[in-house]
Amino acid sequence: MFKLKGLTKKERSWVLYDIANSAYILTIVTVLFPLYYGSVSSDVSNA
């Protein structure tokens, strides 16, 4: 998948940080945000 050999320690750290950050944002956008938005919109429609 990834070939991290040949990269400096700083570059490897940045690659791993970027992967983790992308996974975090993907989780928020696809899982947590729809749940929150559904909760908020149902509260408004019931008011």
GROMACS .gro file of N, CA and C in nm:
model
  141
    1MET      N    1   0.083  -0.118   0.000
    1MET     CA    2   0.000   0.000   0.000
    1MET      C    3   0.088   0.125   0.000
    2PHE      N    4   0.151   0.155   0.109
    2PHE     CA    5   0.240   0.270   0.117
    2PHE      C    6   0.383   0.221   0.130
    3LYS      N    7   0.473   0.290   0.067
    3LYS     CA    8   0.614   0.260   0.085
    3LYS      C    9   0.675   0.375   0.162
    4LEU      N   10   0.695   0.353   0.292
    4LEU     CA   11   0.747   0.459   0.377
    4LEU      C   12   0.899   0.458   0.384
    5LYS      N   13   0.962   0.354   0.330
    5LYS     CA   14   1.108   0.353   0.326
    5LYS      C   15   1.153   0.461   0.230
    6GLY      N   16   1.259   0.524   0.260
    6GLY     CA   17   1.308   0.631   0.175
    6GLY      C   18   1.256   0.768   0.215
    7LEU      N   19   1.162   0.770   0.309
    7LEU     CA   20   1.113   0.897   0.361
    7LEU      C   21   1.185   0.929   0.491
    8THR      N   22   1.200   1.055   0.518
    8THR     CA   23   1.260   1.094   0.645
    8THR      C   24   1.160   1.070   0.758
    9LYS      N   25   1.208   1.075   0.880
    9LYS     CA   26   1.120   1.057   0.996
    9LYS      C   27   1.011   1.164   0.997
   10LYS      N   28   1.048   1.284   0.962
   10LYS     CA   29   0.952   1.395   0.958
   10LYS      C   30   0.844   1.370   0.852
   11GLU      N   31   0.885   1.320   0.736
   11GLU     CA   32   0.789   1.292   0.629
   11GLU      C   33   0.696   1.177   0.666
   12ARG      N   34   0.751   1.071   0.726
   12ARG     CA   35   0.668   0.959   0.771
   12ARG      C   36   0.567   1.004   0.874
   13SER      N   37   0.610   1.089   0.966
   13SER     CA   38   0.520   1.142   1.068
   13SER      C   39   0.407   1.220   1.004
   14TRP      N   40   0.440   1.300   0.906
   14TRP     CA   41   0.338   1.380   0.837
   14TRP      C   42   0.240   1.289   0.763
   15VAL      N   43   0.288   1.185   0.697
   15VAL     CA   44   0.201   1.092   0.625
   15VAL      C   45   0.105   1.025   0.722
   16LEU      N   46   0.154   0.977   0.834
   16LEU     CA   47   0.068   0.910   0.932
   16LEU      C   48  -0.031   1.007   0.994
   17TYR      N   49   0.012   1.130   1.020
   17TYR     CA   50  -0.079   1.232   1.072
   17TYR      C   51  -0.190   1.260   0.972
   18ASP      N   52  -0.156   1.271   0.846
   18ASP     CA   53  -0.254   1.301   0.742
   18ASP      C   54  -0.355   1.188   0.729
   19ILE      N   55  -0.310   1.064   0.736
   19ILE     CA   56  -0.401   0.949   0.729
   19ILE      C   57  -0.497   0.950   0.847
   20ALA      N   58  -0.444   0.973   0.967
   20ALA     CA   59  -0.529   0.976   1.087
   20ALA      C   60  -0.628   1.091   1.081
   21ASN      N   61  -0.584   1.206   1.036
   21ASN     CA   62  -0.672   1.322   1.027
   21ASN      C   63  -0.783   1.296   0.925
   22SER      N   64  -0.750   1.235   0.814
   22SER     CA   65  -0.850   1.205   0.712
   22SER      C   66  -0.953   1.106   0.765
   23ALA      N   67  -0.909   1.006   0.839
   23ALA     CA   68  -1.002   0.909   0.896
   23ALA      C   69  -1.094   0.975   0.998
   24TYR      N   70  -1.041   1.064   1.078
   24TYR     CA   71  -1.121   1.136   1.178
   24TYR      C   72  -1.229   1.221   1.110
   25ILE      N   73  -1.191   1.298   1.010
   25ILE     CA   74  -1.286   1.383   0.941
   25ILE      C   75  -1.392   1.299   0.870
   26LEU      N   76  -1.352   1.190   0.809
   26LEU     CA   77  -1.446   1.101   0.742
   26LEU      C   78  -1.548   1.046   0.840
   27THR      N   79  -1.503   1.007   0.960
   27THR     CA   80  -1.594   0.956   1.062
   27THR      C   81  -1.693   1.062   1.106
   28ILE      N   82  -1.646   1.182   1.131
   28ILE     CA   83  -1.734   1.290   1.175
   28ILE      C   84  -1.839   1.320   1.069
   29VAL      N   85  -1.797   1.332   0.945
   29VAL     CA   86  -1.888   1.372   0.838
   29VAL      C   87  -1.988   1.262   0.805
   30THR      N   88  -1.947   1.136   0.807
   30THR     CA   89  -2.037   1.029   0.763
   30THR      C   90  -2.117   0.965   0.874
   31VAL      N   91  -2.071   0.973   0.999
   31VAL     CA   92  -2.141   0.906   1.108
   31VAL      C   93  -2.201   1.004   1.207
   32LEU      N   94  -2.118   1.087   1.266
   32LEU     CA   95  -2.165   1.171   1.375
   32LEU      C   96  -2.248   1.290   1.329
   33PHE      N   97  -2.209   1.357   1.223
   33PHE     CA   98  -2.285   1.473   1.177
   33PHE      C   99  -2.428   1.437   1.137
   34PRO      N  100  -2.451   1.329   1.061
   34PRO     CA  101  -2.590   1.295   1.028
   34PRO      C  102  -2.674   1.262   1.152
   35LEU      N  103  -2.614   1.197   1.251
   35LEU     CA  104  -2.688   1.169   1.374
   35LEU      C  105  -2.725   1.297   1.446
   36TYR      N  106  -2.631   1.388   1.456
   36TYR     CA  107  -2.656   1.516   1.521
   36TYR      C  108  -2.759   1.596   1.443
   37TYR      N  109  -2.744   1.604   1.313
   37TYR     CA  110  -2.836   1.681   1.230
   37TYR      C  111  -2.977   1.623   1.238
   38GLY      N  112  -2.989   1.491   1.237
   38GLY     CA  113  -3.120   1.428   1.251
   38GLY      C  114  -3.183   1.458   1.385
   39SER      N  115  -3.104   1.458   1.489
   39SER     CA  116  -3.155   1.489   1.622
   39SER      C  117  -3.203   1.634   1.630
   40VAL      N  118  -3.126   1.725   1.577
   40VAL     CA  119  -3.162   1.867   1.581
   40VAL      C  120  -3.285   1.893   1.496
   41SER      N  121  -3.292   1.834   1.378
   41SER     CA  122  -3.405   1.860   1.290
   41SER      C  123  -3.533   1.797   1.344
   42SER      N  124  -3.524   1.685   1.413
   42SER     CA  125  -3.645   1.626   1.471
   42SER      C  126  -3.694   1.707   1.590
   43ASP      N  127  -3.602   1.769   1.664
   43ASP     CA  128  -3.642   1.857   1.775
   43ASP      C  129  -3.717   1.979   1.722
   44VAL      N  130  -3.674   2.031   1.610
   44VAL     CA  131  -3.738   2.150   1.552
   44VAL      C  132  -3.876   2.114   1.498
   45SER      N  133  -3.890   1.998   1.436
   45SER     CA  134  -4.019   1.960   1.379
   45SER      C  135  -4.120   1.925   1.488
   46ASN      N  136  -4.074   1.884   1.606
   46ASN     CA  137  -4.165   1.852   1.716
   46ASN      C  138  -4.205   1.975   1.796
   47ALA      N  139  -4.140   2.087   1.775
   47ALA     CA  140  -4.167   2.207   1.855
   47ALA      C  141  -4.292   2.278   1.810
   0.00000   0.00000   0.00000
